[in-house]
GROMACS .gro file of N, CA and C in nm:
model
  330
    1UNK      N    1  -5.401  -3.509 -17.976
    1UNK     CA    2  -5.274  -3.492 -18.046
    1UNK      C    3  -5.289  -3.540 -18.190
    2UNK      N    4  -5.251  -3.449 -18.282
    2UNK     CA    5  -5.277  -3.495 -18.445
    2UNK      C    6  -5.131  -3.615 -18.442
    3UNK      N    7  -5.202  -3.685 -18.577
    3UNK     CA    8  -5.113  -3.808 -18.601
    3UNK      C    9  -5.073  -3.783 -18.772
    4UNK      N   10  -4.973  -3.818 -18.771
    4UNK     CA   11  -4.918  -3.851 -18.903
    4UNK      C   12  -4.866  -3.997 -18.921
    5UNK      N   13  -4.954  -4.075 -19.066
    5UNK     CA   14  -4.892  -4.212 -19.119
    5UNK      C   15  -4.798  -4.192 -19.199
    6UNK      N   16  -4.682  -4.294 -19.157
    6UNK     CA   17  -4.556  -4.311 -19.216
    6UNK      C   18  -4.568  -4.274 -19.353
    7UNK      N   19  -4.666  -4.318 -19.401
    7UNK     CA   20  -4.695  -4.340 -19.559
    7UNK      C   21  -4.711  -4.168 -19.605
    8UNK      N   22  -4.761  -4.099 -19.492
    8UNK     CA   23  -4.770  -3.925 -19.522
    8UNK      C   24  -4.598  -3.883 -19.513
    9UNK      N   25  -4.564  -3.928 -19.427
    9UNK     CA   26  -4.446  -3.864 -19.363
    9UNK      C   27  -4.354  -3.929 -19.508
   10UNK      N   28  -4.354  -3.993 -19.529
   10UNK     CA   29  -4.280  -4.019 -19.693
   10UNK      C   30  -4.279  -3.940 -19.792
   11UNK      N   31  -4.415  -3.877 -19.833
   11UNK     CA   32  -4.451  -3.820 -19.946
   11UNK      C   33  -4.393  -3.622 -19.878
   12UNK      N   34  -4.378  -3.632 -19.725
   12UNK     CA   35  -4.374  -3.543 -19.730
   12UNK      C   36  -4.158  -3.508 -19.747
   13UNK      N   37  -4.129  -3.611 -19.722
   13UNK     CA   38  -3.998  -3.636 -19.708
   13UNK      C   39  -3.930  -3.601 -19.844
   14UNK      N   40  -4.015  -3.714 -19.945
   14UNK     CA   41  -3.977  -3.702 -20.080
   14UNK      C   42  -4.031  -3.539 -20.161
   15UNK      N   43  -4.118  -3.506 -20.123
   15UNK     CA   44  -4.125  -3.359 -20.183
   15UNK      C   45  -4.036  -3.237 -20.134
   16UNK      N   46  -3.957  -3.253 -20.055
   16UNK     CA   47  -3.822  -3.182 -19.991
   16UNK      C   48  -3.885  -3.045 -19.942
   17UNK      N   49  -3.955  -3.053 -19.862
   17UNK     CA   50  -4.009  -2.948 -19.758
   17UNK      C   51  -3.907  -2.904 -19.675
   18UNK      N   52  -3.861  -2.818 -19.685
   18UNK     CA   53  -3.762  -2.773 -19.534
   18UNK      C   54  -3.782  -2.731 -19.453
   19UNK      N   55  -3.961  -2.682 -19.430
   19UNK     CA   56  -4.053  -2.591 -19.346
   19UNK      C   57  -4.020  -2.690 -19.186
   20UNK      N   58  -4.030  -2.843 -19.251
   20UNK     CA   59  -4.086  -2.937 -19.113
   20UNK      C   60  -3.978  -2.959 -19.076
   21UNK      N   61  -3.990  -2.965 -18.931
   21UNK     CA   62  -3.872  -2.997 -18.815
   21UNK      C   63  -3.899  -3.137 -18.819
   22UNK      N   64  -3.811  -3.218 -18.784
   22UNK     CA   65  -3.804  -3.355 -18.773
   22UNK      C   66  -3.726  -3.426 -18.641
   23UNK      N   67  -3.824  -3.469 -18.555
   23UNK     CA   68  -3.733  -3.523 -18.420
   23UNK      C   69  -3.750  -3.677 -18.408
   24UNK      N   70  -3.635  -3.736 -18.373
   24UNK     CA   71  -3.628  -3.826 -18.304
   24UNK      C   72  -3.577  -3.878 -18.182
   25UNK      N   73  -3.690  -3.959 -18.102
   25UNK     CA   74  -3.629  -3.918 -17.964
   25UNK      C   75  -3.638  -4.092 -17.910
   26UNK      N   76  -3.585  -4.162 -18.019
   26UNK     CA   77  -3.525  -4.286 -17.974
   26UNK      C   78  -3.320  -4.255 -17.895
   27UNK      N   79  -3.324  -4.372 -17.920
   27UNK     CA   80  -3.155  -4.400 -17.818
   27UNK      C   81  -3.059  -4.404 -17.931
   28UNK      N   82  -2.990  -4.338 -17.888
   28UNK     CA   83  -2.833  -4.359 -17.970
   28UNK      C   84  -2.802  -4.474 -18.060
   29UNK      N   85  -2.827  -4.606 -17.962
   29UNK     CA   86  -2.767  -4.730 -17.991
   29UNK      C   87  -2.934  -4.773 -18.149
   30UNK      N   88  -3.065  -4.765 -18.108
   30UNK     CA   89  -3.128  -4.709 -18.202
   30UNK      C   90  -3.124  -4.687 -18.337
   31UNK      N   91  -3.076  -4.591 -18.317
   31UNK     CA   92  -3.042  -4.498 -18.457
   31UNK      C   93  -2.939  -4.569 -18.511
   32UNK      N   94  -2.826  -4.636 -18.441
   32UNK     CA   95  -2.732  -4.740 -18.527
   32UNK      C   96  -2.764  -4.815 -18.557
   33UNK      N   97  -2.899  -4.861 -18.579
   33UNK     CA   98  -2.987  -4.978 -18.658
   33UNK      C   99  -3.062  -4.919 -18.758
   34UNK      N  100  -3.110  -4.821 -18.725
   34UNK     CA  101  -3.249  -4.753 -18.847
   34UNK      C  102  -3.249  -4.611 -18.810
   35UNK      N  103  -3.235  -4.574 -18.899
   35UNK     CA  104  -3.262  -4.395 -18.882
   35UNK      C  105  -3.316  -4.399 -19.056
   36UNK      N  106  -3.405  -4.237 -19.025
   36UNK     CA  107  -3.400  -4.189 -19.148
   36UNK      C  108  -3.380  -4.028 -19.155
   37UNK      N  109  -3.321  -4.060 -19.266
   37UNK     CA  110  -3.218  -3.883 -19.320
   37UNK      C  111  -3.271  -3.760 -19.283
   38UNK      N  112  -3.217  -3.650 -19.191
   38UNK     CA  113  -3.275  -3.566 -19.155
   38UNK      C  114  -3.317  -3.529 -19.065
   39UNK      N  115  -3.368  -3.696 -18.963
   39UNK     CA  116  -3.433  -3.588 -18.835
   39UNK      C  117  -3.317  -3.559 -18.689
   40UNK      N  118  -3.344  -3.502 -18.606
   40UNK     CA  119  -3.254  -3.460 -18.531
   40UNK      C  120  -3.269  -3.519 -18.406
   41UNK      N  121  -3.170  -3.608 -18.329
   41UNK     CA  122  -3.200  -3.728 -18.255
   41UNK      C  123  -3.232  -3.605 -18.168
   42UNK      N  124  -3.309  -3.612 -18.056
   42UNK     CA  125  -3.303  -3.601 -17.885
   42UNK      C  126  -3.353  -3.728 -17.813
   43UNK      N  127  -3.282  -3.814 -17.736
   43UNK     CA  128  -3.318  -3.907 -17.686
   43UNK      C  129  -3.401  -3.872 -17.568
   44UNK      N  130  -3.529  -3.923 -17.549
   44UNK     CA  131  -3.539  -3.888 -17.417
   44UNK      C  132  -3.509  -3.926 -17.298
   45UNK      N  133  -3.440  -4.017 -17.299
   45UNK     CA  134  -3.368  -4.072 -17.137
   45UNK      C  135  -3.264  -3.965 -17.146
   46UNK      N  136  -3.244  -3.856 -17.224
   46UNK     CA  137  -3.145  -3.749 -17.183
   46UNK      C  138  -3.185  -3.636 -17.225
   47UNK      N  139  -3.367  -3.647 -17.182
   47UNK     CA  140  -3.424  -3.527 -17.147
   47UNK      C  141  -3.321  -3.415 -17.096
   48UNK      N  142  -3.268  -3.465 -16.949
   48UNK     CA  143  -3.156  -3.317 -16.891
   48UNK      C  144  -3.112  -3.243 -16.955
   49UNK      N  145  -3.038  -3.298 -17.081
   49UNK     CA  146  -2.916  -3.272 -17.126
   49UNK      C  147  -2.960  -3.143 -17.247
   50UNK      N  148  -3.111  -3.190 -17.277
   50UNK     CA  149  -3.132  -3.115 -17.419
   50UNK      C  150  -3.280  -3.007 -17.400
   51UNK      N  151  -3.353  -3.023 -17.272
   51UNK     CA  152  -3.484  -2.992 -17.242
   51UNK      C  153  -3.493  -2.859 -17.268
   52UNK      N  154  -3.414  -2.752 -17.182
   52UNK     CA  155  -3.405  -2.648 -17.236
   52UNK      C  156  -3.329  -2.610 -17.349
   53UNK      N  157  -3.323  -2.661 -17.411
   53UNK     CA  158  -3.216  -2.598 -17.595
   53UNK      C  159  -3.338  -2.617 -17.655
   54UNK      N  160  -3.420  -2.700 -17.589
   54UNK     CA  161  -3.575  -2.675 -17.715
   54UNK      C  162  -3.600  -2.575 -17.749
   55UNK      N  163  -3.667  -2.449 -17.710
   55UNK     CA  164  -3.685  -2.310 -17.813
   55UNK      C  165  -3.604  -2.287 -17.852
   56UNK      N  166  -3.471  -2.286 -17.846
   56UNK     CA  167  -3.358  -2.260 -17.886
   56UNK      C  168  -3.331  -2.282 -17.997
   57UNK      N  169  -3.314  -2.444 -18.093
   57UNK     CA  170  -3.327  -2.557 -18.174
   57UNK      C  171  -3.457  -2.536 -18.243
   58UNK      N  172  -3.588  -2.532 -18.193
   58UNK     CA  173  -3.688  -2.502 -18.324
   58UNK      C  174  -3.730  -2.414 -18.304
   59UNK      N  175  -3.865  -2.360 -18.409
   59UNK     CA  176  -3.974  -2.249 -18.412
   59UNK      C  177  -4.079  -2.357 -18.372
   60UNK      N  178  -4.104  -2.286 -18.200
   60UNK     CA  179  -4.277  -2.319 -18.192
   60UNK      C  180  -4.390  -2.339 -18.286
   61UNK      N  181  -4.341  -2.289 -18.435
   61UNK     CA  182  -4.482  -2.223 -18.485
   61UNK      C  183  -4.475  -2.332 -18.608
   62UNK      N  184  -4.380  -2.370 -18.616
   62UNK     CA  185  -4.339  -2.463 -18.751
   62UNK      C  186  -4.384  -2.616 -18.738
   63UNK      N  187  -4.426  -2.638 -18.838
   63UNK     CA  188  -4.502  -2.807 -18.844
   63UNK      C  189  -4.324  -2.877 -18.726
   64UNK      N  190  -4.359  -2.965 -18.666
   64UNK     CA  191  -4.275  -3.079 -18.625
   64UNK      C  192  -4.332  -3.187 -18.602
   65UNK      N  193  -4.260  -3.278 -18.654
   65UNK     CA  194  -4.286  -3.410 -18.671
   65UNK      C  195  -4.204  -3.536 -18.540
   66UNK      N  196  -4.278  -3.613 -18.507
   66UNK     CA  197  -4.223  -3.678 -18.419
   66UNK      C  198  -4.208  -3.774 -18.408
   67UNK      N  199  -4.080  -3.910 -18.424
   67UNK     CA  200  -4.084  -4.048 -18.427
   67UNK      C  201  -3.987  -4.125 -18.313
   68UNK      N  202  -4.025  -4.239 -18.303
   68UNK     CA  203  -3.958  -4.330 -18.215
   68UNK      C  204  -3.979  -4.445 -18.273
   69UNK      N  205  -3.942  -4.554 -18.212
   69UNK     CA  206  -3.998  -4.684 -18.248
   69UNK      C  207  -4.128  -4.722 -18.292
   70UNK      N  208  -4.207  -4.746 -18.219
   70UNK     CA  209  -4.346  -4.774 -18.242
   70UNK      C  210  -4.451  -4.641 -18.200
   71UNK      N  211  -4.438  -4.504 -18.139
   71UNK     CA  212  -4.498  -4.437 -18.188
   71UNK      C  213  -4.546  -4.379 -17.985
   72UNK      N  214  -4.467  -4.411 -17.899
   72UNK     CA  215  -4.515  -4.388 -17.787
   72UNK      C  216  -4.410  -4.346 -17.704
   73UNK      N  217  -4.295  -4.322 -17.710
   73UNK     CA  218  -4.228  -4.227 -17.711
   73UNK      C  219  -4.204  -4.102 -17.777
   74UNK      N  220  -4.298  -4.118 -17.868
   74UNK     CA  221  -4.269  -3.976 -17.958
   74UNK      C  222  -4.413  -3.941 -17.935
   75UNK      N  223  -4.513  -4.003 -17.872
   75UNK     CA  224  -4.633  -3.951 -17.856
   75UNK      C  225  -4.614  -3.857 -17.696
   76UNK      N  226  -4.523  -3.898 -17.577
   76UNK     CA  227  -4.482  -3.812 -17.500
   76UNK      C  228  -4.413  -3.693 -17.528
   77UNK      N  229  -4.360  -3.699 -17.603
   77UNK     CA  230  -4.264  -3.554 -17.660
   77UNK      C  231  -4.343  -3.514 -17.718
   78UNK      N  232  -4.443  -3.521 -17.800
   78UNK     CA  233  -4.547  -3.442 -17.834
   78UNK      C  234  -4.604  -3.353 -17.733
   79UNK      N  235  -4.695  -3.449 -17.624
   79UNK     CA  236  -4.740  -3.367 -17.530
   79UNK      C  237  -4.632  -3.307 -17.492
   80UNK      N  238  -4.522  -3.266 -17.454
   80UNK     CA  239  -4.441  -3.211 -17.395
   80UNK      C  240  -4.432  -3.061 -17.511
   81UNK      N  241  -4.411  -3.142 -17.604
   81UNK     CA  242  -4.361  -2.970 -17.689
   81UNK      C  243  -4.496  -2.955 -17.673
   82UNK      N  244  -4.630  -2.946 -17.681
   82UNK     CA  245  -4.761  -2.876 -17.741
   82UNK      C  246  -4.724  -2.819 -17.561
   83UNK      N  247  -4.714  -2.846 -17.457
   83UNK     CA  248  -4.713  -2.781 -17.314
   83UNK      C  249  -4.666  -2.659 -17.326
   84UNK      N  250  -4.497  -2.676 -17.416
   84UNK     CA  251  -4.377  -2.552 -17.434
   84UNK      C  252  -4.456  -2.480 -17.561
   85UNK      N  253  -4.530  -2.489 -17.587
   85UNK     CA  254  -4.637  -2.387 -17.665
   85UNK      C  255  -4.611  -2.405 -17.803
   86UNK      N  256  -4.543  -2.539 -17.859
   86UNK     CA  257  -4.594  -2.567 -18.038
   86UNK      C  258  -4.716  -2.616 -18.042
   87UNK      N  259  -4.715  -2.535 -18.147
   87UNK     CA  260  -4.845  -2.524 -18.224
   87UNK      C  261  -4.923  -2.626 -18.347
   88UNK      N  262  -4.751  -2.694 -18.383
   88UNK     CA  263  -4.800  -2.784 -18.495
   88UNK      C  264  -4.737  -2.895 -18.482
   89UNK      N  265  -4.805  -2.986 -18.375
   89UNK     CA  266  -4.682  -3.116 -18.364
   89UNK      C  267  -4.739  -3.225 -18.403
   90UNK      N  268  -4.708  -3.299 -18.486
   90UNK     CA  269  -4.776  -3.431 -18.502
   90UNK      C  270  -4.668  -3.546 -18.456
   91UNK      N  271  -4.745  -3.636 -18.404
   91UNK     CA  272  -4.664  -3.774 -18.396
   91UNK      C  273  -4.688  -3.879 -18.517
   92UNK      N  274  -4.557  -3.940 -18.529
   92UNK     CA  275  -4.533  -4.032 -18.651
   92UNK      C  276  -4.564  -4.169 -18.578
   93UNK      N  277  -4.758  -4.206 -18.669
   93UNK     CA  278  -4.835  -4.353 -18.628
   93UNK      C  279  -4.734  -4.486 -18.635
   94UNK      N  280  -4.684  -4.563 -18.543
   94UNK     CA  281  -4.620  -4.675 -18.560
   94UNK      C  282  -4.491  -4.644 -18.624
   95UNK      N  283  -4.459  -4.517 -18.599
   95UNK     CA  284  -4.313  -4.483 -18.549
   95UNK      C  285  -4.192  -4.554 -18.675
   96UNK      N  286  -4.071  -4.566 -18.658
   96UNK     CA  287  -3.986  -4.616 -18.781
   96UNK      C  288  -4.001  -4.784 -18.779
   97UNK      N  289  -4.068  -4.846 -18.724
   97UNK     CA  290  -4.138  -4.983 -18.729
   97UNK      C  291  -4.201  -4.998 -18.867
   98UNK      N  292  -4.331  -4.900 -18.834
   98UNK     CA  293  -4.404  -4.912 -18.917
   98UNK      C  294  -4.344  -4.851 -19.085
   99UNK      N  295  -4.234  -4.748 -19.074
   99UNK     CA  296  -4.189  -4.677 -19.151
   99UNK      C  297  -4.094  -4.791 -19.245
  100UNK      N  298  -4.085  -4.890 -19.187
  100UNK     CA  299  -3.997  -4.984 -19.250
  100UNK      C  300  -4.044  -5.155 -19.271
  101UNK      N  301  -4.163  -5.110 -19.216
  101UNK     CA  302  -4.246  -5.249 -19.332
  101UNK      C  303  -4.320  -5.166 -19.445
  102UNK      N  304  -4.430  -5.070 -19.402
  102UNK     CA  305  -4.469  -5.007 -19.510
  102UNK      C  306  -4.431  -4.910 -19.649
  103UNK      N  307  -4.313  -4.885 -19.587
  103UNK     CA  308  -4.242  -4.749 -19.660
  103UNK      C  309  -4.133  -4.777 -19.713
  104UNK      N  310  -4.040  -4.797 -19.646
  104UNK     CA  311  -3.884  -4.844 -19.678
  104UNK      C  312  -3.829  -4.956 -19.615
  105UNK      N  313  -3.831  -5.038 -19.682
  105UNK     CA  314  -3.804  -5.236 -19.659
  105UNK      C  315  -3.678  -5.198 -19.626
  106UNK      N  316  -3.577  -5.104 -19.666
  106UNK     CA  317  -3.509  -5.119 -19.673
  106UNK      C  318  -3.366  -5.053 -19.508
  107UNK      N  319  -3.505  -5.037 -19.462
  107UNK     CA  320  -3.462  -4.995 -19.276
  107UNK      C  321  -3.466  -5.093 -19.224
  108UNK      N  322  -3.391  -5.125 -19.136
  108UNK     CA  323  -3.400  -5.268 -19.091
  108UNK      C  324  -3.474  -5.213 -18.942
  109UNK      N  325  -3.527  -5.383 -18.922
  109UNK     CA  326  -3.669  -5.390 -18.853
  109UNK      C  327  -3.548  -5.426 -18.694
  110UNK      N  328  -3.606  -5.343 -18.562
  110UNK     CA  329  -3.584  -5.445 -18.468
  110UNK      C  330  -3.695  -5.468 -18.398
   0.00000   0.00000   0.00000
């Protein structure tokens, strides 16, 4: 599974690409601590709810990017979309953890 560092996923953020899909598949309660602008929650403890709206919601074929906390929940949803046949999924290394000591101080850490 290809990896992307926070420190990429910045530069790619700040150059305003609209090509890349952006998921996050932390928890609700989560994201009311640290999110960053843009990506589109699916939690996975509510896999049920959203599993099939996946082709639906992106293009298989389009870069997507994938974060969670520290980088292992979004490394399962990876394997999962590359199964449903994307083609370009990377997971985000050390997840919005890492995205907020290295990148933006300004996300708060839990």
């Amino acid at each position: 599974m290809n990896q992307i560092s926070v420190q990429e996923l910045a530069q790619r953020l700040s150059s305003g690409d609209t090509s890349i899909q952006l998921v996050d598949v932390r928890e609700p309660q989560e994201l009311d601590i640290a999110s960053i602008e843009g990506f589109v929650n699916l939690p996975l403890s509510q896999f049920t709810e959203w599993g099939d709206q996946v082709p639906t919601l992106f293009n298989p074929q389009a870069e997507t990017l994938v974060l969670c906390h520290h980088g292992i929940r979004s490394a399962q949803m990876c394997q999962w979309l590359i199964a449903q046949g994307f083609t370009n999924v990377q997971n985000i290394s050390g997840g919005i953890d890492a995205y907020s000591v290295l990148v933006d101080h300004s996300i708060p850490q839990y």
